[in-house]
Short mmCIF file of C-alpha atoms and ligand atoms in Angstrom, two decimals:
data_model
loop_
_atom_site.label_atom_id
_atom_site.label_comp_id
_atom_site.label_asym_id
_atom_site.label_seq_id
_atom_site.Cartn_x
_atom_site.Cartn_y
_atom_site.Cartn_z
CA MET A 1 -19.07 -21.42 -25.78
CA LYS A 2 -18.49 -19.83 -22.39
CA ASN A 3 -16.13 -16.93 -21.97
CA VAL A 4 -14.50 -17.12 -18.57
CA TYR A 5 -11.67 -14.69 -17.88
CA LEU A 6 -9.45 -15.82 -15.04
CA ASP A 7 -6.26 -13.94 -16.02
CA ASN A 8 -6.80 -10.67 -14.17
CA ASN A 9 -3.23 -10.46 -12.89
CA ALA A 10 -2.19 -10.06 -16.55
CA THR A 11 -4.74 -7.37 -17.28
CA THR A 12 -8.32 -6.49 -16.35
CA GLN A 13 -11.44 -5.47 -18.20
CA VAL A 14 -11.85 -1.69 -18.30
CA ALA A 15 -14.80 -0.86 -15.99
CA PRO A 16 -17.76 0.69 -17.89
CA GLU A 17 -17.76 3.60 -15.35
CA VAL A 18 -14.08 4.22 -16.27
CA ILE A 19 -14.85 4.34 -20.00
CA GLU A 20 -17.76 6.71 -19.34
CA ALA A 21 -15.53 9.02 -17.27
CA MET A 22 -12.87 9.12 -20.01
CA MET A 23 -15.10 9.79 -23.01
CA PRO A 24 -15.51 13.60 -22.69
CA PHE A 25 -11.71 13.93 -22.80
CA PHE A 26 -11.63 12.45 -26.31
CA LYS A 27 -14.58 14.47 -27.55
CA GLU A 28 -14.94 17.94 -26.01
CA LEU A 29 -12.24 18.36 -23.38
CA TRP A 30 -9.18 17.68 -25.50
CA GLY A 31 -7.08 20.74 -24.65
CA ASN A 32 -3.45 20.63 -23.53
CA PRO A 33 -3.52 21.14 -19.71
CA SER A 34 -0.36 23.32 -19.95
CA SER A 35 -2.03 25.83 -22.34
CA MET A 36 -2.87 29.25 -20.96
CA HIS A 37 -6.18 29.53 -22.83
CA HIS A 38 -9.52 28.05 -21.73
CA PHE A 39 -9.09 24.79 -23.69
CA GLY A 40 -6.20 23.97 -21.36
CA GLY A 41 -7.60 25.57 -18.26
CA GLN A 42 -10.81 23.56 -18.36
CA VAL A 43 -9.04 20.16 -18.36
CA LYS A 44 -6.33 20.88 -15.78
CA LYS A 45 -8.79 20.67 -12.87
CA TYR A 46 -9.69 17.09 -13.88
CA ILE A 47 -6.04 16.04 -13.53
CA ASP A 48 -6.07 17.58 -10.04
CA THR A 49 -9.21 15.58 -9.15
CA ALA A 50 -7.72 12.33 -10.51
CA ARG A 51 -4.55 12.97 -8.48
CA GLU A 52 -6.68 13.32 -5.32
CA GLN A 53 -8.55 10.11 -6.20
CA VAL A 54 -5.34 8.08 -6.62
CA ALA A 55 -3.83 9.60 -3.48
CA ASP A 56 -6.99 8.71 -1.56
CA LEU A 57 -6.66 5.01 -2.45
CA ILE A 58 -3.32 4.81 -0.55
CA ASN A 59 -3.85 7.69 1.88
CA ALA A 60 -1.14 9.87 0.33
CA GLU A 61 -1.03 13.62 -0.30
CA PRO A 62 -2.06 14.42 -3.88
CA SER A 63 1.25 16.24 -4.36
CA GLU A 64 3.02 12.89 -3.75
CA ILE A 65 1.44 11.26 -6.83
CA VAL A 66 3.16 11.34 -10.22
CA PHE A 67 1.28 9.97 -13.23
CA THR A 68 3.30 7.52 -15.35
CA SER A 69 2.59 5.53 -18.50
CA CYS A 70 2.53 2.15 -16.73
CA GLY A 71 3.76 0.12 -13.78
CA THR A 72 7.06 -0.52 -15.56
CA GLU A 73 7.72 3.17 -15.83
CA GLY A 74 6.94 3.67 -12.13
CA ASP A 75 9.38 0.90 -11.19
CA ASN A 76 12.11 2.21 -13.47
CA THR A 77 11.67 5.78 -12.26
CA ALA A 78 11.85 4.75 -8.62
CA ILE A 79 14.87 2.48 -8.85
CA ARG A 80 16.93 4.24 -11.47
CA GLY A 81 15.91 7.68 -10.26
CA ALA A 82 16.93 6.92 -6.67
CA ALA A 83 20.21 5.31 -7.76
CA GLU A 84 21.07 8.37 -9.93
CA ALA A 85 20.07 10.75 -7.11
CA SER A 86 22.43 8.97 -4.68
CA GLY A 87 25.28 10.33 -6.87
CA LYS A 88 27.49 7.28 -6.34
CA ASN A 89 27.54 3.50 -6.70
CA ILE A 90 25.03 2.29 -4.18
CA ARG A 91 23.77 -1.06 -2.90
CA ILE A 92 20.40 -2.11 -4.29
CA ILE A 93 18.53 -4.91 -2.55
CA THR A 94 15.67 -6.68 -4.25
CA THR A 95 14.27 -10.21 -4.52
CA ARG A 96 14.61 -12.96 -7.04
CA VAL A 97 10.86 -13.14 -7.57
CA GLU A 98 10.26 -9.54 -8.64
CA HIS A 99 8.49 -8.71 -11.91
CA PRO A 100 10.91 -8.03 -14.82
CA ALA A 101 9.92 -4.34 -14.46
CA VAL A 102 12.01 -4.36 -11.26
CA LEU A 103 14.60 -7.05 -12.02
CA GLY A 104 15.39 -5.42 -15.39
CA PRO A 105 16.38 -1.96 -14.02
CA CYS A 106 18.24 -3.58 -11.06
CA ARG A 107 20.31 -5.77 -13.38
CA HIS A 108 20.94 -2.79 -15.66
CA LEU A 109 22.30 -0.80 -12.68
CA LYS A 110 24.47 -3.78 -11.75
CA GLU A 111 26.10 -3.62 -15.19
CA GLN A 112 26.75 0.06 -14.48
CA GLY A 113 28.73 -0.75 -11.32
CA HIS A 114 26.09 -0.70 -8.56
CA GLU A 115 26.09 -3.63 -6.16
CA VAL A 116 22.82 -5.57 -6.51
CA ILE A 117 21.69 -8.20 -4.04
CA GLU A 118 18.72 -10.45 -4.97
CA LEU A 119 17.20 -12.11 -1.89
CA GLY A 120 15.94 -15.65 -2.34
CA VAL A 121 12.62 -17.03 -1.06
CA ASN A 122 11.65 -20.28 0.68
CA SER A 123 9.38 -22.97 -0.76
CA SER A 124 6.32 -20.90 0.23
CA GLY A 125 7.71 -17.94 -1.73
CA GLN A 126 8.37 -16.00 1.48
CA LEU A 127 11.41 -13.90 2.38
CA ASP A 128 13.68 -14.42 5.39
CA LEU A 129 13.56 -11.07 7.17
CA THR A 130 16.64 -11.93 9.29
CA GLU A 131 18.60 -12.33 6.07
CA PHE A 132 17.15 -9.06 4.80
CA ARG A 133 18.26 -7.26 7.95
CA LYS A 134 21.72 -8.80 7.63
CA VAL A 135 22.32 -7.84 4.00
CA LEU A 136 20.83 -4.40 4.53
CA GLY A 137 23.52 -3.50 7.09
CA LYS A 138 24.13 0.16 7.88
CA GLU A 139 25.52 1.47 4.58
CA PRO A 140 23.16 3.49 2.34
CA ALA A 141 20.99 1.30 0.18
CA ILE A 142 17.95 1.32 -2.08
CA VAL A 143 15.48 -1.45 -1.44
CA SER A 144 12.86 -2.53 -4.03
CA ILE A 145 10.60 -5.35 -2.81
CA MET A 146 7.19 -6.10 -4.29
CA TRP A 147 4.14 -6.00 -2.08
CA ALA A 148 2.53 -9.05 -3.70
CA ASN A 149 3.73 -11.49 -6.34
CA ASN A 150 1.93 -11.45 -9.67
CA GLU A 151 2.36 -15.20 -10.25
CA THR A 152 1.60 -16.72 -6.86
CA GLY A 153 -0.19 -13.86 -5.11
CA VAL A 154 2.20 -14.25 -2.12
CA ILE A 155 2.18 -11.09 -0.02
CA PHE A 156 5.45 -9.82 1.43
CA PRO A 157 5.27 -8.12 4.86
CA ILE A 158 5.92 -4.63 3.53
CA PRO A 159 4.96 -2.82 6.79
CA GLU A 160 7.63 -4.83 8.63
CA ILE A 161 10.14 -4.49 5.79
CA ALA A 162 9.52 -0.73 5.78
CA LEU A 163 10.30 -0.44 9.48
CA ILE A 164 13.56 -2.34 9.04
CA ALA A 165 14.51 -0.21 6.04
CA LYS A 166 13.68 2.95 7.94
CA GLU A 167 15.83 1.93 10.92
CA GLN A 168 18.78 1.75 8.52
CA SER A 169 17.81 4.90 6.60
CA ALA A 170 17.47 2.94 3.36
CA VAL A 171 15.22 4.17 0.55
CA LEU A 172 12.34 1.73 0.11
CA HIS A 173 10.34 1.29 -3.11
CA THR A 174 7.56 -1.27 -3.40
CA ASP A 175 5.91 -2.53 -6.55
CA ALA A 176 2.26 -2.51 -5.47
CA VAL A 177 0.94 -3.15 -8.98
CA GLN A 178 -0.92 -6.34 -7.87
CA VAL A 179 -1.98 -4.96 -4.52
CA ALA A 180 -3.59 -1.61 -5.25
CA GLY A 181 -7.35 -1.94 -4.95
CA LYS A 182 -7.16 -5.47 -3.49
CA PHE A 183 -6.52 -4.48 0.10
CA SER A 184 -6.13 -1.26 1.97
CA ILE A 185 -2.83 0.58 1.69
CA ASP A 186 -1.94 3.43 4.03
CA VAL A 187 1.38 5.12 3.22
CA ARG A 188 1.03 7.29 6.32
CA LYS A 189 1.23 4.21 8.51
CA THR A 190 3.78 2.34 6.41
CA PRO A 191 7.11 4.20 6.19
CA LEU A 192 7.93 3.35 2.59
CA ASP A 193 9.29 5.99 0.21
CA MET A 194 7.91 5.03 -3.20
CA LEU A 195 5.13 2.79 -4.49
CA SER A 196 4.11 1.91 -8.07
CA ILE A 197 0.57 1.36 -9.38
CA SER A 198 -0.58 0.24 -12.83
CA GLY A 199 -3.97 1.23 -14.22
CA HIS A 200 -4.71 -1.88 -16.25
CA LYS A 201 -4.61 -4.14 -13.20
CA ILE A 202 -7.44 -2.19 -11.54
CA HIS A 203 -9.94 -1.84 -14.40
CA ALA A 204 -8.39 1.28 -15.97
CA PRO A 205 -6.86 1.09 -19.45
CA LYS A 206 -3.36 -0.05 -20.33
CA GLY A 207 -0.86 2.76 -20.68
CA ILE A 208 -1.44 4.63 -17.43
CA GLY A 209 0.05 4.25 -13.95
CA ALA A 210 1.12 6.26 -10.94
CA LEU A 211 4.15 6.46 -8.74
CA TYR A 212 3.81 7.56 -5.14
CA ILE A 213 6.93 9.50 -4.05
CA ARG A 214 6.95 10.46 -0.36
CA LYS A 215 7.68 14.16 0.09
CA GLY A 216 11.44 14.67 0.53
CA THR A 217 12.51 11.45 -1.21
CA LYS A 218 15.57 11.99 -3.38
CA VAL A 219 14.75 10.65 -6.84
CA ASN A 220 15.89 12.04 -10.16
CA THR A 221 13.45 12.66 -13.01
CA PHE A 222 13.35 9.72 -15.37
CA LEU A 223 11.56 11.31 -18.34
CA ILE A 224 13.39 14.58 -18.71
CA GLY A 225 11.54 17.20 -20.76
CA GLY A 226 8.85 19.75 -19.90
CA HIS A 227 7.70 20.88 -16.45
CA GLN A 228 4.68 18.63 -16.24
CA GLU A 229 3.93 16.75 -13.02
CA ASN A 230 5.70 19.47 -11.02
CA GLY A 231 8.91 18.86 -12.93
CA ARG A 232 8.93 15.15 -11.94
CA ARG A 233 7.94 13.71 -15.34
CA GLY A 234 8.16 15.42 -18.72
CA GLY A 235 5.57 14.81 -21.38
CA THR A 236 2.06 16.15 -22.07
CA GLU A 237 -0.34 14.49 -19.66
CA ASN A 238 -2.52 11.66 -20.95
CA VAL A 239 -5.65 13.39 -19.68
CA PRO A 240 -8.33 10.77 -20.58
CA TYR A 241 -6.29 7.93 -19.08
CA ILE A 242 -5.40 9.94 -15.97
CA VAL A 243 -9.10 10.64 -15.48
CA GLY A 244 -9.78 6.89 -16.05
CA LEU A 245 -7.19 5.90 -13.44
CA GLY A 246 -8.73 8.32 -10.94
CA GLN A 247 -12.18 6.78 -11.53
CA ALA A 248 -10.79 3.24 -11.28
CA CYS A 249 -9.27 4.15 -7.88
CA VAL A 250 -12.62 5.47 -6.68
CA LEU A 251 -14.33 2.24 -7.74
CA ALA A 252 -11.53 0.10 -6.24
CA LYS A 253 -11.95 1.83 -2.89
CA LYS A 254 -15.76 1.59 -3.03
CA HIS A 255 -15.76 -2.16 -3.85
CA MET A 256 -12.76 -3.21 -1.77
CA GLN A 257 -14.46 -4.41 1.39
CA ASP A 258 -17.33 -6.50 -0.05
CA GLU A 259 -15.63 -7.58 -3.29
CA THR A 260 -12.43 -8.79 -1.62
CA THR A 261 -14.41 -11.19 0.58
CA ARG A 262 -16.56 -12.42 -2.32
CA ILE A 263 -13.60 -12.90 -4.65
CA ALA A 264 -11.59 -14.74 -1.97
CA LYS A 265 -14.54 -17.10 -1.49
CA LEU A 266 -14.70 -17.81 -5.25
CA ARG A 267 -10.92 -18.34 -5.37
CA ASP A 268 -11.11 -20.74 -2.40
CA ARG A 269 -13.99 -22.65 -4.02
CA LEU A 270 -12.02 -22.96 -7.28
CA GLU A 271 -8.89 -24.11 -5.46
CA ALA A 272 -10.73 -26.62 -3.26
CA GLY A 273 -12.74 -27.92 -6.24
CA LEU A 274 -9.65 -28.46 -8.42
CA LEU A 275 -7.59 -30.06 -5.63
CA ALA A 276 -10.47 -32.42 -4.89
CA SER A 277 -11.22 -33.44 -8.46
CA CYS A 278 -7.71 -33.55 -9.96
CA PRO A 279 -5.23 -35.92 -8.28
CA ASP A 280 -1.52 -34.96 -7.87
CA THR A 281 -2.30 -31.26 -7.70
CA THR A 282 -0.67 -28.76 -5.32
CA VAL A 283 -0.91 -25.05 -4.62
CA ASN A 284 2.27 -23.00 -5.07
CA GLY A 285 3.10 -20.38 -2.47
CA ASP A 286 1.94 -19.25 0.97
CA ARG A 287 -1.78 -19.82 1.21
CA VAL A 288 -2.26 -17.54 4.18
CA HIS A 289 -0.41 -14.38 3.17
CA ARG A 290 -1.79 -14.24 -0.35
CA LEU A 291 -3.83 -11.98 -2.58
CA PRO A 292 -7.56 -12.77 -2.34
CA ASN A 293 -7.95 -13.22 -6.13
CA THR A 294 -4.99 -15.49 -6.99
CA THR A 295 -4.24 -19.17 -6.91
CA ASN A 296 -1.24 -20.83 -8.58
CA ILE A 297 -1.82 -24.55 -8.98
CA SER A 298 0.60 -27.19 -10.20
CA PHE A 299 -0.92 -30.11 -12.08
CA GLN A 300 1.92 -32.62 -11.85
CA TYR A 301 3.40 -34.38 -14.94
CA ILE A 302 1.83 -31.99 -17.50
CA GLU A 303 2.80 -28.73 -19.15
CA GLY A 304 1.08 -25.49 -18.09
CA GLU A 305 1.02 -24.37 -21.71
CA ALA A 306 -0.91 -27.49 -22.78
CA ILE A 307 -3.43 -26.85 -19.97
CA LEU A 308 -3.89 -23.26 -21.13
CA TYR A 309 -4.41 -24.39 -24.71
CA HIS A 310 -7.14 -26.86 -23.70
CA LEU A 311 -8.76 -24.37 -21.35
CA SER A 312 -8.78 -21.79 -24.08
CA ASP A 313 -10.61 -24.29 -26.32
CA ILE A 314 -13.49 -24.33 -23.86
CA GLY A 315 -13.47 -20.57 -23.35
CA VAL A 316 -11.43 -20.28 -20.15
CA ALA A 317 -8.49 -17.85 -19.95
CA ALA A 318 -5.77 -18.49 -17.36
CA SER A 319 -2.00 -18.19 -17.39
CA SER A 320 1.13 -20.24 -16.83
CA GLY A 321 4.06 -18.25 -15.45
CA SER A 322 3.53 -14.53 -15.83
CA ALA A 323 1.98 -13.24 -19.02
CA CYS A 324 5.13 -11.24 -19.64
CA THR A 325 7.42 -14.32 -19.51
CA SER A 326 5.25 -17.00 -21.03
CA GLY A 327 6.15 -18.04 -24.56
CA SER A 328 9.18 -19.98 -23.30
CA LEU A 329 8.69 -23.47 -21.93
CA GLU A 330 11.05 -22.87 -18.97
CA PRO A 331 9.23 -22.71 -15.63
CA SER A 332 9.00 -19.10 -14.54
CA HIS A 333 11.75 -17.53 -12.44
CA VAL A 334 9.30 -17.24 -9.51
CA ILE A 335 8.43 -20.95 -9.49
CA ARG A 336 12.12 -21.84 -9.89
CA ALA A 337 13.15 -19.50 -7.02
CA MET A 338 10.68 -21.39 -4.76
CA GLY A 339 12.39 -24.70 -5.62
CA VAL A 340 9.21 -26.31 -6.96
CA PRO A 341 10.19 -29.82 -8.25
CA PHE A 342 10.48 -30.21 -12.04
CA THR A 343 7.36 -32.42 -12.49
CA SER A 344 5.24 -29.80 -10.70
CA ALA A 345 6.95 -26.63 -11.95
CA HIS A 346 6.02 -27.23 -15.57
CA GLY A 347 2.36 -27.69 -14.83
CA SER A 348 1.99 -24.51 -12.83
CA THR A 349 -1.13 -22.59 -13.81
CA ARG A 350 -2.33 -19.27 -12.45
CA PHE A 351 -5.99 -18.42 -12.04
CA SER A 352 -6.62 -14.78 -11.12
CA LEU A 353 -10.08 -13.42 -10.51
CA SER A 354 -11.73 -9.99 -10.54
CA ARG A 355 -14.98 -8.45 -9.39
CA TYR A 356 -16.56 -9.46 -12.69
CA ASN A 357 -16.26 -13.25 -12.05
CA THR A 358 -19.26 -15.23 -10.94
CA ALA A 359 -19.86 -18.45 -8.97
CA GLU A 360 -21.28 -20.04 -12.12
CA GLU A 361 -17.99 -19.46 -14.02
CA ILE A 362 -16.01 -21.02 -11.18
CA GLU A 363 -18.26 -24.14 -11.18
CA TYR A 364 -17.78 -24.42 -14.96
CA VAL A 365 -13.98 -24.55 -14.54
CA ILE A 366 -14.24 -27.09 -11.71
CA GLU A 367 -16.46 -29.30 -13.86
CA THR A 368 -14.38 -29.16 -17.04
CA MET A 369 -10.85 -29.26 -15.67
CA PRO A 370 -10.63 -32.93 -14.55
CA ALA A 371 -11.23 -34.22 -18.09
CA ILE A 372 -8.46 -31.93 -19.45
CA VAL A 373 -5.98 -33.05 -16.79
CA LYS A 374 -6.82 -36.71 -17.38
CA ARG A 375 -6.38 -36.39 -21.17
CA LEU A 376 -3.03 -34.61 -20.84
CA ARG A 377 -1.74 -37.06 -18.28
CA GLU A 378 -2.50 -39.92 -20.64
CA LEU A 379 -0.18 -38.27 -23.15
CA SER A 380 2.50 -37.26 -20.60
CA PRO A 381 5.95 -38.92 -20.80
CA PHE A 382 6.45 -38.19 -17.07
CA VAL A 383 3.56 -40.24 -15.64
N1 PLP B 401 4.84 -5.22 -11.59
C1 PLP B 401 4.03 -6.29 -11.44
C2 PLP B 401 4.00 -7.03 -10.14
C3 PLP B 401 3.22 -6.69 -12.51
O1 PLP B 401 2.40 -7.76 -12.36
C4 PLP B 401 3.27 -5.97 -13.73
C5 PLP B 401 2.49 -6.42 -14.90
O2 PLP B 401 2.18 -7.56 -15.08
C6 PLP B 401 4.13 -4.86 -13.80
C7 PLP B 401 4.91 -4.54 -12.72
C8 PLP B 401 4.20 -4.04 -15.05
O3 PLP B 401 3.09 -3.18 -15.15
P1 PLP B 401 2.73 -2.52 -16.58
O4 PLP B 401 2.18 -3.65 -17.42
O5 PLP B 401 1.70 -1.49 -16.26
O6 PLP B 401 3.98 -1.95 -17.11
#
């Protein structure tokens, strides 16, 4: 049976080069970087190198990078840390289509008395920037808006959003978990204040991430403890994973140009092939401003979960809704926010590619999918 992995927005395969870079830090270089003796001293410099490598991916200063345990921690630190640093109840502006790692802390802060505004999106999954400007107003605010959506791949115009936020002196955080490594990010050109990255979306392991904090941004420490990370995050550094994330960033930068074009071509071939061979099929979300690796397709009248089950039987891994919210048969909050009609919403399926996918794998999915759709439609009560 084939093994075709098209669920890279959920997690990615760890790159062999990343594993190789990490290995010495399990075997020989296992000292605590805070120790005064040579066991510590000899590993500290590798954290410094990894910090430079992560910073280089987004054109930041190394001192502006804080290592975290995951994207969720970066999002929580940015939002809750900025709210706490404001020292009062503050307005928080976000969107209805954020990942739970952002919606969760925002709703938690709402319960604590902060005003939280969740902006809606149109049927393409895009924001109305006039509405954003209106709700932002002139009062202090924290804005957390994702750079690209994990379910649809829709890209929000963060450079424009950052300029608007800056005009009003609002603090801007962006969840760039799905963007890092997929297209070029330059925090010197984009006046945002904080940006989260997750290792396991860019071929590093699960359990490591980074938060960019622009110099001078007021954000309280989330994990209070020791003086690690320049006093910005307590806890002994996860040296092997930090080194792995650094290496993943180097590879992401190296492959970005050629791989982005190749992956986008494969994604477009998959999308065109499925739309042509499966009737009553539509693409969810803006097809122009979209991640190169993602397509979210609705196969009308059938359940996404049933599609996944049948795909899995033939060795193809995809996803319906986000991996973190699947398990319930409700259409995802992103698909619902876009107002996708009921008969399409339930059959929404996400295919997300990586640099390890091949043209042959894509042809296999295009060949096998029509029979699955036909079979499920024959059983569907909605047809
Ligand atoms: N933000 C987005 C957009 C994501 O897609 C994810 C994971 O799916 C996260 C945050 C959470 O990242 P992590 O799994 O590293 O906590």
